[in-house]
């Protein structure tokens, strides 16, 4: 089955590089497009969804910000399955601090370049990178991120409004995620000690979950 993978905020397919999936799952990586000025997350997801082949059954897999994009796509496209990893299904499950910052509009006062150049020690702490190779990958991803895309994406998260849980959606989350955490959320699969970087760190376990979900889909 064609399965479209949507990476995290500013990241790319490198974040999925350790996944080893069943040969019947055709991994297709979705590349980011430039956002329009003041574009909402939902509107952006609708434009990005044009890359998806609707002529045959497909699944969506999104990590972090990509999971929120996948949720909005799922509401429009009705995929066979949607899997979100280290992400949030409902906007009310965003951390309260994020929602508060969104209401105050604080982001507009922060230069885009500052967001990208924030302290690497802080980045490694919040993402949960452990080994030198993980820290190097995170640094490369951050360095390659367009600061203006980064600022738009953060703003779109802070202002996101969604109270709809799409059909056939599955949530995989780690117990040690310091970026997207919500006691109200009830993930379908919990990775013990999983961090926000767990799609890379716990790739074997997450690969098995993805295989389990997609290979057991009943196509309408």
XYZ file of N, CA and C in Angstrom:
660
model
N 0.838 -1.198 0.000
C 0.000 0.000 0.000
C 0.874 1.251 0.000
N 0.481 2.234 -0.803
C 1.171 3.515 -0.778
C 0.978 4.158 0.589
N 2.079 4.519 1.232
C 2.020 5.132 2.555
C 2.866 6.395 2.532
N 2.216 7.512 2.782
C 2.858 8.819 2.669
C 3.381 9.255 4.029
N 4.654 9.575 4.075
C 5.328 9.951 5.317
C 5.583 11.456 5.347
N 5.105 12.090 6.415
C 5.211 13.544 6.560
C 6.076 13.824 7.785
N 7.177 14.501 7.578
C 8.151 14.680 8.645
C 7.750 15.778 9.614
N 8.585 15.947 10.632
C 8.326 16.965 11.642
C 8.644 18.361 11.156
N 8.470 19.301 12.035
C 8.598 20.714 11.721
C 9.976 21.035 11.135
N 9.984 21.342 9.840
C 11.224 21.702 9.181
C 12.119 20.533 8.830
N 11.784 19.343 9.326
C 12.646 18.182 9.081
C 12.377 17.591 7.695
N 13.060 16.509 7.404
C 12.857 15.843 6.124
C 12.920 14.332 6.339
N 13.035 13.593 5.246
C 12.924 12.138 5.330
C 14.029 11.482 6.151
N 15.090 12.224 6.490
C 16.153 11.643 7.308
C 15.625 11.129 8.650
N 14.555 11.748 9.144
C 14.008 11.349 10.438
C 13.417 9.934 10.384
N 13.071 9.471 9.157
C 12.485 8.132 8.984
C 13.518 7.100 8.535
N 14.781 7.485 8.490
C 15.797 6.656 7.832
C 16.037 5.301 8.495
N 15.671 5.145 9.766
C 15.906 3.872 10.449
C 14.694 2.942 10.432
N 13.576 3.405 9.902
C 12.400 2.540 9.825
C 12.643 1.414 8.822
N 12.276 0.208 9.181
C 12.382 -0.963 8.298
C 10.999 -1.593 8.220
N 10.292 -1.323 7.132
C 8.899 -1.735 7.015
C 8.743 -2.925 6.079
N 7.607 -3.580 6.208
C 7.265 -4.698 5.336
C 7.338 -4.275 3.869
N 7.765 -5.194 3.024
C 7.952 -4.877 1.595
C 6.648 -4.489 0.894
N 5.508 -4.824 1.493
C 4.229 -4.449 0.896
C 3.816 -3.017 1.206
N 4.626 -2.342 2.005
C 4.356 -0.934 2.313
C 5.293 -0.077 1.476
N 4.714 0.702 0.589
C 5.484 1.567 -0.301
C 5.645 2.938 0.342
N 6.845 3.214 0.865
C 7.102 4.486 1.547
C 7.271 5.615 0.527
N 6.442 6.645 0.683
C 6.541 7.831 -0.177
C 6.728 9.037 0.740
N 7.813 9.750 0.569
C 8.103 10.901 1.417
C 7.499 12.170 0.819
N 6.787 12.895 1.642
C 6.131 14.134 1.212
C 7.063 15.307 1.511
N 7.401 16.064 0.482
C 8.259 17.240 0.656
C 7.411 18.459 1.002
N 7.964 19.321 1.851
C 7.257 20.552 2.208
C 7.153 21.487 1.010
N 6.100 22.279 0.984
C 5.943 23.348 0.001
C 5.968 24.672 0.760
N 6.155 25.756 0.044
C 6.215 27.066 0.709
C 4.821 27.472 1.176
N 4.697 27.909 2.420
C 3.385 28.356 2.911
C 3.022 29.723 2.356
N 1.747 29.965 2.194
C 1.279 31.300 1.828
C 1.276 32.190 3.070
N 1.301 33.466 2.859
C 1.324 34.402 3.980
C 0.080 34.236 4.850
N 0.295 34.101 6.146
C -0.797 33.952 7.126
C -1.668 32.723 6.866
N -1.116 31.710 6.213
C -1.888 30.497 5.898
C -2.094 29.651 7.145
N -3.287 29.098 7.273
C -3.579 28.230 8.411
C -3.000 26.839 8.164
N -2.858 26.083 9.239
C -2.362 24.713 9.129
C -3.295 23.872 8.262
N -4.592 24.057 8.430
C -5.575 23.287 7.651
C -5.491 23.613 6.161
N -5.343 24.881 5.838
C -5.245 25.292 4.440
C -3.970 24.757 3.807
N -2.888 24.816 4.547
C -1.616 24.300 4.044
C -1.718 22.798 3.785
N -2.343 22.074 4.717
C -2.500 20.624 4.561
C -3.315 20.289 3.315
N -4.322 21.103 3.046
C -5.147 20.877 1.853
C -4.312 21.034 0.581
N -3.468 22.050 0.531
C -2.616 22.240 -0.652
C -1.584 21.124 -0.762
N -1.003 20.735 0.370
C 0.020 19.695 0.349
C -0.561 18.344 -0.080
N -1.840 18.135 0.191
C -2.475 16.848 -0.117
C -2.600 16.583 -1.618
N -2.328 17.577 -2.440
C -2.426 17.392 -3.893
C -1.427 16.365 -4.404
N -0.388 16.065 -3.632
C 0.631 15.103 -4.086
C 0.159 13.663 -3.931
N -0.945 13.459 -3.248
C -1.384 12.097 -2.939
C -2.227 11.508 -4.074
N -1.883 10.296 -4.459
C -2.614 9.564 -5.493
C -3.874 8.969 -4.869
N -5.018 9.504 -5.262
C -6.288 9.070 -4.688
C -6.926 7.916 -5.462
N -6.242 7.446 -6.498
C -6.822 6.396 -7.337
C -6.721 5.007 -6.703
N -5.971 4.902 -5.608
C -5.831 3.617 -4.926
C -5.747 3.854 -3.421
N -6.015 2.816 -2.622
C -5.972 2.990 -1.163
C -4.594 3.463 -0.707
N -4.572 4.266 0.320
C -3.307 4.795 0.824
C -3.420 5.031 2.323
N -2.261 5.192 2.950
C -2.187 5.509 4.379
C -1.302 6.728 4.566
N -1.470 7.383 5.712
C -0.667 8.552 6.059
C 0.087 8.267 7.356
N 1.338 8.703 7.413
C 2.122 8.640 8.643
C 2.759 10.011 8.849
N 2.477 10.632 9.989
C 3.036 11.945 10.258
C 3.704 11.999 11.617
N 4.838 12.680 11.686
C 5.576 12.838 12.936
C 5.495 14.285 13.403
N 5.166 14.484 14.678
C 5.161 15.821 15.287
C 4.265 16.776 14.481
N 4.802 17.872 13.977
C 4.018 18.799 13.153
C 3.405 18.066 11.960
N 4.158 17.119 11.397
C 3.635 16.330 10.278
C 2.419 15.508 10.660
N 2.327 15.139 11.948
C 1.140 14.429 12.416
C -0.086 15.304 12.387
N 0.070 16.577 12.748
C -1.058 17.520 12.700
C -1.491 17.744 11.252
N -0.509 17.832 10.363
C -0.819 17.944 8.933
C -1.581 16.700 8.467
N -1.133 15.525 8.917
C -1.799 14.274 8.545
C -3.235 14.237 9.045
N -3.481 14.760 10.243
C -4.842 14.817 10.783
C -5.731 15.650 9.859
N -5.239 16.809 9.446
C -6.041 17.668 8.562
C -6.243 17.018 7.198
N -5.230 16.344 6.684
C -5.378 15.624 5.416
C -6.423 14.514 5.545
N -6.369 13.791 6.665
C -7.289 12.668 6.869
C -8.730 13.129 6.885
N -8.975 14.308 7.422
C -10.340 14.845 7.459
C -10.864 15.084 6.044
N -9.966 15.377 5.117
C -10.355 15.673 3.737
C -10.383 14.442 2.840
N -9.396 13.553 3.024
C -9.132 12.512 2.036
C -9.604 11.114 2.412
N -9.916 10.880 3.695
C -10.385 9.567 4.159
C -9.422 8.436 3.798
N -8.174 8.480 4.273
C -7.227 7.401 3.984
C -7.636 6.092 4.651
N -7.015 5.000 4.215
C -7.290 3.692 4.825
C -6.850 3.680 6.278
N -5.795 4.434 6.593
C -5.336 4.576 7.977
C -4.466 5.821 8.073
N -4.491 6.427 9.245
C -3.607 7.553 9.533
C -2.878 7.236 10.835
N -1.567 7.383 10.809
C -0.754 7.120 11.991
C -0.006 8.393 12.352
N -0.202 8.870 13.573
C 0.557 10.038 14.023
C 1.513 9.606 15.132
N 2.730 10.111 15.058
C 3.795 9.722 15.972
C 4.343 10.971 16.661
N 4.447 10.937 17.986
C 4.970 12.090 18.737
C 4.236 13.358 18.333
N 2.927 13.268 18.272
C 2.131 14.374 17.745
C 0.873 14.562 18.577
N -0.041 15.346 18.032
C -1.274 15.693 18.722
C -2.444 15.569 17.753
N -3.506 14.936 18.201
C -4.667 14.730 17.351
C -5.656 15.891 17.430
N -5.824 16.432 18.627
C -6.768 17.522 18.863
C -6.013 18.750 19.351
N -6.420 19.919 18.922
C -5.700 21.129 19.333
C -5.805 21.375 20.832
N -6.862 20.867 21.458
C -6.994 21.034 22.908
C -5.962 20.212 23.680
N -5.300 19.285 22.982
C -4.261 18.475 23.610
C -2.874 19.101 23.475
N -2.786 20.243 22.805
C -1.515 20.960 22.795
C -1.218 21.437 24.213
N 0.051 21.476 24.614
C 0.368 21.987 25.950
C -0.244 23.367 26.178
N -0.730 23.593 27.389
C -1.413 24.847 27.714
C -0.546 26.063 27.437
N 0.761 25.936 27.658
C 1.668 27.061 27.412
C 1.649 27.458 25.941
N 1.573 26.480 25.045
C 1.544 26.769 23.615
C 0.264 27.527 23.256
N -0.850 27.029 23.784
C -2.134 27.668 23.467
C -2.192 29.090 24.032
N -1.608 29.270 25.196
C -1.560 30.604 25.809
C -0.713 31.551 24.962
N 0.454 31.067 24.503
C 1.326 31.886 23.657
C 0.623 32.247 22.354
N -0.157 31.301 21.817
C -0.894 31.571 20.592
C -1.929 32.662 20.766
N -2.635 32.637 21.886
C -3.647 33.669 22.152
C -3.022 35.050 22.297
N -1.831 35.109 22.889
C -1.166 36.396 23.087
C -0.463 36.896 21.836
N -0.272 36.014 20.848
C 0.403 36.420 19.618
C 1.870 36.756 19.828
N 2.513 36.061 20.786
C 3.900 36.388 21.132
C 4.879 36.096 20.004
N 4.555 35.131 19.148
C 5.509 34.696 18.134
C 5.896 35.821 17.175
N 4.969 36.732 16.885
C 5.247 37.780 15.900
C 6.375 38.713 16.339
N 6.695 38.690 17.629
C 7.764 39.562 18.128
C 9.137 38.885 18.108
N 9.165 37.594 17.728
C 10.420 36.840 17.756
C 10.960 36.701 16.330
N 12.182 37.168 16.065
C 12.762 37.040 14.714
C 12.892 35.582 14.295
N 12.642 35.306 13.018
C 12.703 33.936 12.508
C 14.080 33.319 12.735
N 15.138 34.092 12.524
C 16.494 33.549 12.670
C 16.781 33.158 14.115
N 16.178 33.856 15.065
C 16.387 33.526 16.471
C 15.797 32.158 16.802
N 14.630 31.865 16.223
C 13.989 30.570 16.472
C 14.877 29.426 16.015
N 15.537 29.643 14.896
C 16.392 28.587 14.346
C 17.697 28.443 15.118
N 18.209 29.534 15.634
C 19.528 29.502 16.268
C 19.461 29.348 17.774
N 18.325 28.863 18.299
C 18.201 28.676 19.740
C 19.232 27.662 20.229
N 19.529 27.695 21.506
C 20.603 26.934 22.111
C 20.536 25.435 21.795
N 21.627 24.880 21.304
C 21.642 23.467 20.923
C 21.462 22.544 22.126
N 21.965 22.959 23.296
C 21.770 22.146 24.493
C 20.288 22.023 24.819
N 19.565 23.134 24.637
C 18.120 23.127 24.870
C 17.417 22.224 23.867
N 17.840 22.339 22.591
C 17.231 21.512 21.546
C 17.428 20.030 21.849
N 18.650 19.660 22.228
C 18.929 18.253 22.509
C 18.142 17.770 23.724
N 17.976 18.651 24.721
C 17.211 18.275 25.916
C 15.749 18.012 25.556
N 15.124 18.946 24.834
C 13.703 18.806 24.540
C 13.429 17.683 23.538
N 14.307 17.510 22.565
C 14.096 16.444 21.589
C 14.475 15.082 22.153
N 15.335 15.065 23.163
C 15.711 13.809 23.788
C 16.796 13.049 23.059
N 17.617 13.751 22.263
C 18.720 13.064 21.584
C 19.713 12.550 22.621
N 20.293 11.394 22.336
C 21.176 10.739 23.303
C 22.588 10.550 22.764
N 22.701 9.895 21.638
C 24.026 9.612 21.095
C 24.535 10.789 20.266
N 25.844 10.747 19.981
C 26.436 11.800 19.150
C 25.832 11.816 17.752
N 25.519 10.622 17.225
C 24.944 10.555 15.876
C 23.554 11.189 15.839
N 22.782 10.997 16.907
C 21.451 11.606 16.982
C 21.556 13.123 17.086
N 22.501 13.603 17.904
C 22.699 15.044 18.050
C 23.171 15.671 16.743
N 24.031 14.943 16.030
C 24.518 15.430 14.734
C 23.380 15.516 13.731
N 22.518 14.478 13.697
C 21.386 14.493 12.769
C 20.453 15.649 13.085
N 20.137 15.848 14.372
C 19.252 16.944 14.755
C 19.849 18.283 14.342
N 21.145 18.454 14.552
C 21.809 19.709 14.172
C 21.722 19.939 12.669
N 21.923 18.890 11.887
C 21.848 19.020 10.431
C 20.439 19.394 9.988
N 19.435 18.757 10.599
C 18.048 19.058 10.258
C 17.724 20.515 10.570
N 18.144 20.973 11.758
C 17.882 22.358 12.151
C 18.609 23.334 11.230
N 19.877 23.014 10.897
C 20.654 23.891 10.015
C 20.044 24.004 8.630
N 19.407 22.921 8.174
C 18.822 22.908 6.829
C 17.402 23.474 6.780
N 16.870 23.848 7.924
C 15.497 24.342 7.987
C 15.425 25.816 7.605
N 14.484 26.140 6.745
C 14.228 27.537 6.377
C 13.646 28.244 7.602
N 14.308 29.296 8.108
C 13.810 29.958 9.327
C 12.418 30.557 9.175
N 12.075 30.963 7.965
C 10.746 31.561 7.748
C 9.661 30.490 7.720
N 10.001 29.314 7.164
C 9.074 28.181 7.237
C 8.885 27.779 8.695
N 9.995 27.753 9.438
C 9.954 27.378 10.849
C 9.024 28.301 11.633
N 9.155 29.598 11.412
C 8.317 30.554 12.144
C 6.856 30.410 11.748
N 6.600 30.231 10.443
C 5.207 30.040 10.007
C 4.627 28.779 10.653
N 5.403 27.684 10.626
C 4.895 26.407 11.141
C 4.584 26.493 12.634
N 5.478 27.124 13.403
C 5.215 27.282 14.833
C 3.947 28.101 15.048
N 3.819 29.185 14.272
C 2.619 30.018 14.381
C 1.352 29.264 14.033
N 1.431 28.388 13.012
C 0.247 27.624 12.597
C -0.150 26.603 13.661
N 0.838 26.082 14.394
C 0.540 25.157 15.495
C -0.148 25.908 16.631
N 0.397 27.069 16.994
C -0.137 27.836 18.118
C -1.570 28.306 17.868
N -1.924 28.486 16.595
C -3.274 28.968 16.266
C -4.184 27.857 15.740
N -3.704 26.607 15.760
C -4.464 25.482 15.213
C -5.724 25.225 16.018
N -6.815 24.973 15.297
C -8.083 24.620 15.933
C -8.605 23.340 15.280
N -8.654 22.281 16.056
C -9.245 21.034 15.562
C -9.837 20.244 16.714
N -11.108 19.896 16.587
C -11.767 19.067 17.603
C -12.330 17.785 16.998
N -11.862 17.445 15.800
C -12.347 16.256 15.098
C -11.283 15.161 15.102
N -11.682 13.977 15.540
C -10.805 12.803 15.450
C -11.188 12.048 14.181
N -10.330 12.051 13.157
C -10.679 11.355 11.910
C -10.857 9.855 12.137
N -11.562 9.224 11.234
C -11.738 7.774 11.306
C -10.402 7.071 11.065
N -10.253 5.906 11.644
C -9.101 5.019 11.427
C -7.771 5.731 11.644
N -7.693 6.414 12.764
C -6.455 7.101 13.121
C -5.841 6.439 14.350
N -4.515 6.365 14.368
C -3.786 5.705 15.441
C -2.669 6.631 15.928
N -2.527 6.705 17.232
C -1.584 7.630 17.850
C -0.509 6.841 18.593
N 0.773 7.088 18.226
C 1.915 6.472 18.902
C 2.659 7.590 19.633
N 2.869 7.423 20.941
C 3.510 8.503 21.694
C 4.466 7.929 22.737
N 5.470 8.715 23.094
C 6.462 8.305 24.075
C 6.174 8.894 25.441
N 6.551 8.172 26.473
C 6.282 8.640 27.842
C 7.245 9.738 28.280
N 8.305 9.974 27.505
C 9.283 10.988 27.880
C 9.376 12.087 26.825
N 8.243 12.364 26.180
C 8.188 13.431 25.169
C 8.069 14.774 25.883
N 9.062 15.633 25.710
C 9.083 16.917 26.406
C 8.572 18.068 25.545
N 8.185 17.792 24.306
C 7.718 18.845 23.416
C 6.203 18.808 23.261
N 5.654 17.650 22.974
C 4.198 17.502 22.870
C 3.742 16.516 23.936
N 3.234 17.046 25.015
C 2.831 16.232 26.164
C 1.424 16.653 26.574
N 0.583 15.703 26.875
C -0.790 16.012 27.289
C -1.349 14.830 28.067
N -1.730 15.088 29.299
C -2.340 14.036 30.105
C -3.696 13.628 29.548
N -4.344 14.558 28.835
C -5.672 14.274 28.299
C -5.627 13.312 27.113
N -4.503 13.293 26.408
C -4.386 12.418 25.237
C -4.306 10.958 25.675
N -4.875 10.096 24.883
C -4.840 8.658 25.165
C -4.312 7.923 23.938
N -2.976 7.849 23.813
C -2.380 7.203 22.638
C -2.798 5.741 22.519
N -2.863 5.263 21.295
C -3.192 3.859 21.053
C -1.996 2.959 21.347
N -0.794 3.505 21.155
C 0.438 2.759 21.413
C 1.389 3.665 22.192
N 1.900 3.163 23.296
C 2.797 3.939 24.151
C 4.193 3.331 24.124
N 5.176 4.178 23.843
C 6.575 3.749 23.855
C 7.191 4.198 25.178
N 7.531 3.241 26.027
C 8.113 3.581 27.325
C 9.448 4.299 27.147
N 9.569 5.441 27.821
C 10.761 6.295 27.753
C 11.003 6.870 26.365
N 10.010 6.774 25.491
C 10.143 7.340 24.154
C 10.187 8.857 24.208
N 11.110 9.456 23.460
C 11.262 10.911 23.418
C 10.606 11.465 22.153
N 10.759 12.755 21.944
C 10.217 13.364 20.725
C 10.999 12.912 19.490
N 12.127 12.281 19.717
C 12.996 11.807 18.626
C 12.859 10.296 18.437
N 11.808 9.710 19.001
C 11.750 8.249 19.089
C 11.522 7.563 17.746
N 10.995 8.252 16.745
C 10.813 7.603 15.446
C 12.175 7.186 14.887
N 13.215 7.845 15.333
C 14.589 7.505 14.945
C 15.212 6.569 15.980
N 15.021 6.888 17.269
C 15.643 6.112 18.347
C 15.002 4.741 18.535
N 13.692 4.668 18.400
C 12.951 3.419 18.634
C 12.359 2.907 17.319
N 13.161 3.007 16.275
C 12.661 2.702 14.936
C 12.158 1.272 14.786
N 12.829 0.316 15.432
C 12.413 -1.089 15.295
C 11.012 -1.295 15.871
N 10.787 -0.777 17.066
C 9.485 -0.937 17.718
C 8.393 -0.208 16.941
N 8.700 0.980 16.464
C 7.708 1.757 15.729
C 7.443 1.141 14.356
N 8.475 0.590 13.728
C 8.282 -0.117 12.445
C 7.301 -1.272 12.606
N 7.439 -2.007 13.694
C 6.546 -3.146 13.937
C 5.103 -2.692 14.130
N 4.923 -1.546 14.795
C 3.566 -1.026 14.997
C 2.960 -0.571 13.677
N 3.754 0.127 12.867
C 3.263 0.581 11.561
C 2.880 -0.615 10.697
N 3.739 -1.628 10.658
C 3.423 -2.852 9.902
C 2.109 -3.456 10.392
N 1.982 -3.571 11.694
C 0.784 -4.180 12.294
C -0.481 -3.443 11.861
N -0.436 -2.128 11.883
C -1.619 -1.333 11.535
C -1.939 -1.450 10.057
N -0.948 -1.180 9.218
C -1.220 -1.080 7.776
C -1.494 -2.430 7.145
N -0.795 -3.468 7.584
C -1.007 -4.786 6.982
C -2.321 -5.428 7.400
N -2.954 -4.864 8.423
C -4.234 -5.428 8.881
C -5.432 -4.529 8.550
N -5.203 -3.569 7.683
C -6.298 -2.675 7.284
C -7.307 -3.434 6.436
N -8.563 -3.214 6.727
C -9.637 -3.741 5.875
C -10.058 -2.623 4.920
N -9.771 -2.820 3.657
C -10.070 -1.792 2.651
C -11.561 -1.789 2.341
N -12.157 -0.581 2.382
C -13.586 -0.468 2.065
C -13.848 -0.796 0.602
